[in-house]
C-alpha positions as a Markdown table, in Angstrom:
| # | Residue | x | y | z |
|---|---|---|---|---|
| 1 | Met | -0.4 | -0.4 | 0.0 |
| 2 | Ala | 2.6 | 2.4 | 1.0 |
| 3 | Gly | 5.0 | 0.9 | -2.0 |
| 4 | Asn | 1.9 | 2.2 | -4.1 |
| 5 | Val | 1.4 | 5.4 | -2.9 |
| 6 | Ala | 4.7 | 6.7 | -3.4 |
| 7 | Arg | 4.5 | 5.9 | -7.3 |
| 8 | Gln | 1.3 | 7.4 | -7.8 |
| 9 | Arg | 2.4 | 10.5 | -5.7 |
| 10 | Gly | 5.9 | 10.2 | -8.0 |
| 11 | Ile | 3.7 | 10.1 | -11.0 |
| 12 | His | 1.6 | 12.9 | -9.7 |
| 13 | Glu | 5.3 | 15.6 | -8.8 |
| 14 | Asp | 6.3 | 14.4 | -12.4 |
| 15 | Gly | 3.0 | 15.6 | -14.3 |
| 16 | Phe | 3.4 | 18.6 | -12.0 |
| 17 | Arg | 6.7 | 19.6 | -12.6 |
| 18 | Arg | 5.9 | 18.0 | -17.0 |
| 19 | Trp | 2.8 | 20.9 | -16.9 |
| 20 | Ser | 5.8 | 23.9 | -15.4 |
| 21 | Thr | 8.4 | 23.0 | -17.4 |
| 22 | Trp | 5.7 | 23.8 | -20.6 |
| 23 | Trp | 4.1 | 26.8 | -18.7 |
| 24 | Gln | 7.9 | 28.8 | -18.5 |
| 25 | Val | 8.7 | 27.4 | -21.6 |
| 26 | Leu | 5.2 | 29.5 | -22.6 |
| 27 | Arg | 6.3 | 32.3 | -20.8 |
| 28 | Val | 9.2 | 33.3 | -22.2 |
| 29 | Val | 7.5 | 32.7 | -25.6 |
| 30 | Leu | 5.2 | 35.9 | -24.8 |
| 31 | Ile | 8.1 | 38.0 | -23.1 |
| 32 | Val | 9.7 | 37.1 | -26.0 |
| 33 | Leu | 6.9 | 38.4 | -28.8 |
| 34 | Trp | 5.9 | 41.9 | -26.8 |
| 35 | Ile | 9.8 | 42.6 | -26.9 |
| 36 | Gly | 9.1 | 42.0 | -30.5 |
| 37 | Trp | 6.3 | 44.0 | -30.8 |
| 38 | Ala | 7.6 | 47.1 | -28.1 |
| 39 | Ala | 10.5 | 46.9 | -30.5 |
| 40 | Ser | 8.0 | 47.3 | -34.3 |
| 41 | Ser | 6.0 | 49.7 | -32.9 |
| 42 | Trp | 8.1 | 51.9 | -31.7 |
| 43 | Trp | 10.8 | 51.7 | -35.1 |
| 44 | Ser | 7.7 | 52.2 | -36.9 |
| 45 | Ala | 6.2 | 55.4 | -35.2 |
| 46 | Pro | 4.9 | 58.2 | -37.3 |
| 47 | Arg | 8.2 | 60.7 | -36.4 |
| 48 | Gln | 7.2 | 64.2 | -36.8 |
| 49 | Ala | 9.2 | 65.3 | -40.3 |
| 50 | Ser | 9.0 | 68.0 | -42.6 |
| 51 | Thr | 8.3 | 68.6 | -46.0 |
| 52 | Ala | 12.1 | 69.6 | -46.6 |
| 53 | Gln | 12.7 | 65.9 | -45.6 |
| 54 | Ala | 9.5 | 64.7 | -47.3 |
| 55 | Arg | 11.3 | 66.5 | -50.9 |
| 56 | Ala | 14.2 | 65.1 | -49.6 |
| 57 | Asp | 13.1 | 61.0 | -49.1 |
| 58 | Leu | 10.9 | 61.4 | -52.2 |
| 59 | Ser | 14.6 | 63.4 | -55.1 |
| 60 | Ala | 16.3 | 60.0 | -53.2 |
| 61 | Arg | 13.2 | 57.6 | -53.8 |
| 62 | Arg | 13.5 | 56.7 | -49.8 |
| 63 | Met | 9.5 | 57.5 | -50.8 |
| 64 | Val | 8.2 | 54.6 | -51.0 |
| 65 | Ser | 4.1 | 55.0 | -49.9 |
| 66 | Tyr | 2.2 | 57.9 | -48.3 |
| 67 | Gln | -0.7 | 58.8 | -47.4 |
| 68 | Trp | -2.8 | 62.4 | -47.4 |
| 69 | Ala | -4.8 | 63.7 | -44.0 |
| 70 | Ala | -7.0 | 66.4 | -42.8 |
| 71 | Gly | -4.9 | 65.7 | -39.8 |
| 72 | Trp | -4.5 | 62.7 | -36.7 |
| 73 | His | -7.5 | 60.9 | -35.0 |
| 74 | Thr | -7.5 | 63.8 | -31.7 |
| 75 | Ala | -10.0 | 60.9 | -29.1 |
| 76 | Ala | -6.1 | 58.6 | -27.1 |
| 77 | Asn | -5.7 | 54.7 | -28.4 |
| 78 | Trp | -5.1 | 53.1 | -25.5 |
| 79 | Ser | -4.9 | 49.3 | -26.4 |
| 80 | Trp | -1.7 | 48.9 | -27.1 |
| 81 | Thr | -3.0 | 46.5 | -29.9 |
| 82 | Glu | -3.8 | 50.0 | -32.0 |
| 83 | Asp | -1.4 | 53.0 | -33.5 |
| 84 | Arg | -2.3 | 56.5 | -34.8 |
| 85 | Arg | -4.7 | 57.0 | -37.1 |
| 86 | Pro | -4.9 | 59.8 | -39.1 |
| 87 | Trp | -8.1 | 61.3 | -40.3 |
| 88 | Leu | -9.2 | 61.8 | -43.2 |
| 89 | Thr | -11.7 | 64.0 | -45.4 |
| 90 | Gly | -11.8 | 63.4 | -49.1 |
| 91 | Arg | -8.7 | 66.1 | -50.6 |
| 92 | Ala | -5.1 | 65.9 | -50.0 |
| 93 | Gly | -3.7 | 67.1 | -46.9 |
| 94 | Pro | -2.6 | 69.6 | -45.9 |
| 95 | Leu | -2.0 | 66.4 | -44.0 |
| 96 | Leu | 0.9 | 64.2 | -44.8 |
| 97 | Val | 2.4 | 60.7 | -43.4 |
| 98 | Trp | 4.8 | 58.5 | -45.8 |
| 99 | Arg | 6.9 | 56.3 | -45.2 |
| 100 | Thr | 10.6 | 55.1 | -46.7 |
| 101 | Gly | 13.1 | 51.9 | -47.5 |
| 102 | Asp | 13.5 | 51.8 | -43.6 |
| 103 | Trp | 9.8 | 50.7 | -42.3 |
| 104 | Arg | 9.7 | 54.4 | -40.6 |
| 105 | Val | 7.0 | 56.6 | -40.7 |
| 106 | His | 6.9 | 60.8 | -40.7 |
| 107 | Tyr | 5.2 | 63.4 | -40.9 |
| 108 | Thr | 4.4 | 66.6 | -42.0 |
| 109 | Glu | 1.7 | 70.0 | -42.9 |
| 110 | Phe | 2.0 | 71.8 | -45.8 |
| 111 | Asp | 1.5 | 75.0 | -45.4 |
| 112 | Arg | -2.2 | 77.0 | -46.2 |
| 113 | Gly | 0.1 | 80.2 | -46.9 |
| 114 | Phe | 1.8 | 78.5 | -50.2 |
| 115 | Thr | 2.8 | 80.4 | -52.8 |
| 116 | Gly | 5.0 | 78.9 | -54.7 |
| 117 | Pro | 5.3 | 77.8 | -58.2 |
| 118 | Ala | 2.3 | 74.9 | -59.0 |
| 119 | Ser | 1.4 | 73.7 | -62.7 |
| 120 | Pro | -1.2 | 75.8 | -64.9 |
| 121 | Gly | -5.1 | 74.2 | -63.7 |
| 122 | Ser | -3.8 | 72.1 | -61.1 |
| 123 | Phe | -5.5 | 73.1 | -58.2 |
| 124 | Asp | -9.0 | 72.0 | -57.9 |
| 125 | Ala | -9.6 | 74.3 | -53.7 |
| 126 | Thr | -12.2 | 71.2 | -54.1 |
| 127 | Gln | -9.3 | 68.3 | -54.0 |
| 128 | Tyr | -6.2 | 69.7 | -52.2 |
| 129 | Ser | -6.7 | 71.3 | -49.0 |
| 130 | Asn | -3.8 | 74.0 | -51.0 |
| 131 | Ala | -1.6 | 74.7 | -53.7 |
| 132 | Glu | 1.5 | 74.0 | -51.6 |
| 133 | Val | 0.0 | 69.9 | -51.4 |
| 134 | Ala | -1.3 | 70.3 | -54.9 |
| 135 | Ala | 2.1 | 70.6 | -56.2 |
| 136 | Phe | 4.0 | 68.1 | -53.8 |
| 137 | Asp | 1.0 | 65.9 | -55.1 |
| 138 | Gln | 1.6 | 66.7 | -59.3 |
| 139 | Leu | 5.5 | 65.1 | -57.6 |
| 140 | Leu | 3.9 | 61.8 | -55.8 |
| 141 | Gln | 2.7 | 61.1 | -58.4 |
| 142 | Ser | 4.6 | 61.6 | -61.5 |
| 143 | Ala | 7.4 | 59.2 | -59.1 |
| 144 | Asp | 4.4 | 56.4 | -58.9 |
| 145 | Leu | 4.1 | 54.9 | -55.9 |
| 146 | Asp | 2.3 | 53.2 | -53.4 |
| 147 | Arg | -0.4 | 56.1 | -51.9 |
| 148 | Arg | -2.5 | 54.3 | -48.9 |
| 149 | Trp | -6.1 | 55.1 | -48.9 |
| 150 | Gln | -6.2 | 54.2 | -45.1 |
| 151 | Arg | -3.4 | 54.0 | -43.0 |
| 152 | Val | -0.2 | 54.4 | -44.3 |
| 153 | Asp | 1.1 | 50.6 | -43.3 |
| 154 | Ser | 3.4 | 49.0 | -40.7 |
| 155 | Pro | 5.7 | 46.2 | -40.2 |
| 156 | Pro | 4.8 | 42.8 | -42.1 |
| 157 | Pro | 5.2 | 40.9 | -38.4 |
| 158 | Leu | 3.2 | 43.7 | -36.3 |
| 159 | Gly | 0.1 | 42.6 | -36.7 |
| 160 | Asn | 0.8 | 38.5 | -36.2 |
| 161 | Leu | 3.0 | 40.1 | -33.2 |
| 162 | Ala | 0.2 | 41.8 | -31.6 |
| 163 | Ala | -2.4 | 38.7 | -33.4 |
| 164 | Leu | -0.2 | 35.9 | -31.7 |
| 165 | Leu | -0.4 | 37.5 | -28.7 |
| 166 | Met | -3.4 | 38.2 | -28.1 |
| 167 | Leu | -3.8 | 34.6 | -28.7 |
| 168 | Gly | -1.8 | 33.5 | -26.2 |
| 169 | Ile | -3.0 | 36.3 | -24.0 |
| 170 | Leu | -6.7 | 34.5 | -24.0 |
| 171 | Thr | -5.8 | 30.6 | -25.0 |
| 172 | Val | -3.8 | 31.1 | -21.1 |
| 173 | Leu | -6.9 | 33.6 | -19.6 |
| 174 | Val | -9.5 | 31.0 | -20.2 |
| 175 | Phe | -8.0 | 27.4 | -20.5 |
| 176 | Gly | -4.8 | 27.8 | -18.6 |
| 177 | Pro | -5.2 | 27.3 | -14.2 |
| 178 | Ala | -7.4 | 29.7 | -12.4 |
| 179 | Pro | -5.0 | 32.4 | -11.1 |
| 180 | Val | -5.2 | 33.1 | -7.9 |
| 181 | Arg | -4.3 | 36.7 | -7.4 |
| 182 | Gly | -6.5 | 37.7 | -9.2 |
| 183 | Thr | -10.2 | 36.0 | -11.5 |
| 184 | Arg | -9.6 | 36.0 | -15.0 |
| 185 | Trp | -11.5 | 38.3 | -15.4 |
| 186 | Phe | -9.4 | 41.2 | -13.3 |
| 187 | Trp | -6.4 | 40.5 | -15.2 |
| 188 | Phe | -8.2 | 40.6 | -18.8 |
| 189 | Trp | -9.1 | 44.4 | -18.2 |
| 190 | Val | -4.8 | 44.5 | -17.3 |
| 191 | Leu | -4.5 | 42.6 | -19.7 |
| 192 | Thr | -6.2 | 45.1 | -22.9 |
| 193 | Gly | -6.6 | 48.3 | -20.6 |
| 194 | Val | -2.7 | 49.0 | -19.5 |
| 195 | Pro | -0.6 | 50.5 | -21.6 |
| 196 | Phe | 2.3 | 48.4 | -23.9 |
| 197 | Gly | 1.0 | 45.8 | -23.1 |
| 198 | Leu | 3.1 | 46.8 | -19.6 |
| 199 | Gly | -0.2 | 44.4 | -18.4 |
| 200 | Leu | 1.4 | 41.8 | -19.6 |
| 201 | Ile | 4.8 | 41.4 | -18.3 |
| 202 | Trp | 2.8 | 42.3 | -14.7 |
| 203 | Trp | 0.6 | 39.0 | -15.2 |
| 204 | Leu | 3.8 | 37.5 | -15.8 |
| 205 | Ala | 6.0 | 38.0 | -13.3 |
| 206 | Arg | 3.0 | 37.7 | -10.3 |
| 207 | Glu | 0.3 | 35.4 | -11.5 |
| 208 | His | -0.7 | 31.1 | -11.2 |
| 209 | Pro | 1.0 | 28.7 | -13.1 |
| 210 | Trp | 4.1 | 31.8 | -14.1 |
| 211 | Gln | 4.6 | 32.0 | -10.9 |
| 212 | Pro | 4.3 | 29.1 | -7.8 |
| 213 | Ala | 1.8 | 31.6 | -5.6 |
| 214 | Glu | -1.4 | 31.0 | -2.3 |
| 215 | Pro | -3.8 | 31.8 | -3.2 |
| 216 | Pro | -5.3 | 34.0 | -0.5 |
| 217 | Pro | -7.4 | 33.5 | 1.9 |
| 218 | Pro | -11.3 | 34.2 | 2.3 |
| 219 | Asp | -12.2 | 36.8 | 4.0 |
| 220 | Ala | -13.8 | 36.7 | 7.7 |
| 221 | Val | -17.0 | 35.6 | 6.0 |
| 222 | Gly | -15.8 | 33.4 | 3.5 |
| 223 | Arg | -15.7 | 35.8 | 0.6 |
| 224 | Asp | -13.2 | 34.9 | -2.4 |
| 225 | Thr | -11.0 | 37.6 | -1.9 |
| 226 | Arg | -9.3 | 38.0 | -5.0 |
| 227 | Asp | -9.1 | 41.3 | -6.5 |
| 228 | Arg | -11.7 | 41.6 | -9.5 |
| 229 | Trp | -12.6 | 43.0 | -12.4 |
| 230 | Tyr | -13.7 | 46.6 | -11.7 |
| 231 | Ala | -10.0 | 47.0 | -10.2 |
| 232 | Gly | -8.7 | 45.7 | -12.7 |
| 233 | Leu | -10.3 | 48.5 | -15.1 |
| 234 | Leu | -10.0 | 51.1 | -12.8 |
| 235 | Ile | -6.7 | 49.5 | -12.6 |
| 236 | Gly | -6.1 | 50.4 | -17.1 |
| 237 | Val | -8.2 | 53.5 | -16.8 |
| 238 | Ala | -5.3 | 55.5 | -14.4 |
| 239 | Thr | -2.3 | 53.5 | -15.8 |
| 240 | Ser | -3.2 | 55.2 | -18.9 |
| 241 | Ile | -3.8 | 58.4 | -18.1 |
| 242 | Ala | -0.3 | 58.6 | -15.2 |
| 243 | Val | 1.3 | 57.1 | -18.7 |
| 244 | Ser | 0.0 | 59.9 | -21.1 |
| 245 | Leu | 1.1 | 62.6 | -18.4 |
| 246 | Val | 4.3 | 60.3 | -18.5 |
| 247 | Leu | 5.4 | 60.6 | -22.0 |
| 248 | Tyr | 4.3 | 64.2 | -22.5 |
| 249 | Gly | 7.2 | 65.1 | -19.9 |
| 250 | Leu | 10.0 | 62.8 | -21.6 |
| 251 | Arg | 8.2 | 63.6 | -25.3 |
| 252 | Gln | 9.1 | 67.8 | -23.9 |
| 253 | Val | 12.5 | 66.7 | -22.7 |
| 254 | Leu | 13.6 | 64.4 | -25.5 |
| 255 | Gly | 11.7 | 64.5 | -28.8 |
| 256 | Asp | 9.4 | 62.6 | -31.1 |
| 257 | Trp | 12.8 | 61.1 | -32.4 |
| 258 | Tyr | 12.4 | 59.0 | -28.6 |
| 259 | Ile | 8.8 | 59.8 | -27.5 |
| 260 | Pro | 6.3 | 59.3 | -31.1 |
| 261 | His | 3.8 | 60.6 | -30.1 |
| 262 | Asp | 2.3 | 56.5 | -30.9 |
| 263 | Ala | 3.0 | 55.7 | -26.9 |
| 264 | Gly | -0.3 | 56.1 | -25.4 |
| 265 | Ser | -1.3 | 59.2 | -26.8 |
């Protein structure tokens, strides 16, 4: 009898160690995907440039695709799977967004008071926001570049990395062991609400099965004391506001190149 119990205990421990190893492997995979997504997002985030740089990139054939827009959406995107989107109208300009061959994205706004040359009859007030946009759009069309109507494309791995991350997160949340620090809904709101996917890092560092955590004891009346969904929602909102303020300050000090506007605002 004692031998059978010891053997069953050994089988159970072997199974636990095997699953623990798989969880740790998945943990590393999620971290690697997050690093890849964060690096790609930072690299390809739109950065402000001058009209002179736009002309230089066009003449040097560094510009590979472009998009005209009226401006940027003013609504902030707090989700770490979204990026900054131009606000479009039926006309071209005054905002030009373009991508170079190294997957860097730049934008500039053409001067509404431009009085330079434009081909006779080329300027149409119903199509272009100003004459400078009309003149530059002629150059873009003659260069036969790829014009984007919805958005300037991102690096190919970017969307796939975000999709793989979300698939891995939801798989563990729904089918994995029950979390012990917070409920599944608590972690859902933390993971989707905290900017830059930093909620993922918190989840990987704090929660079961990534850590050998013990569930908190019930309160005096036996209720579950794990963090609830509303706590996760509040954490997402609070961290979004705090991160936005911090990034605004850093952008004033370091500039748009180091802290692009896609970074949480």
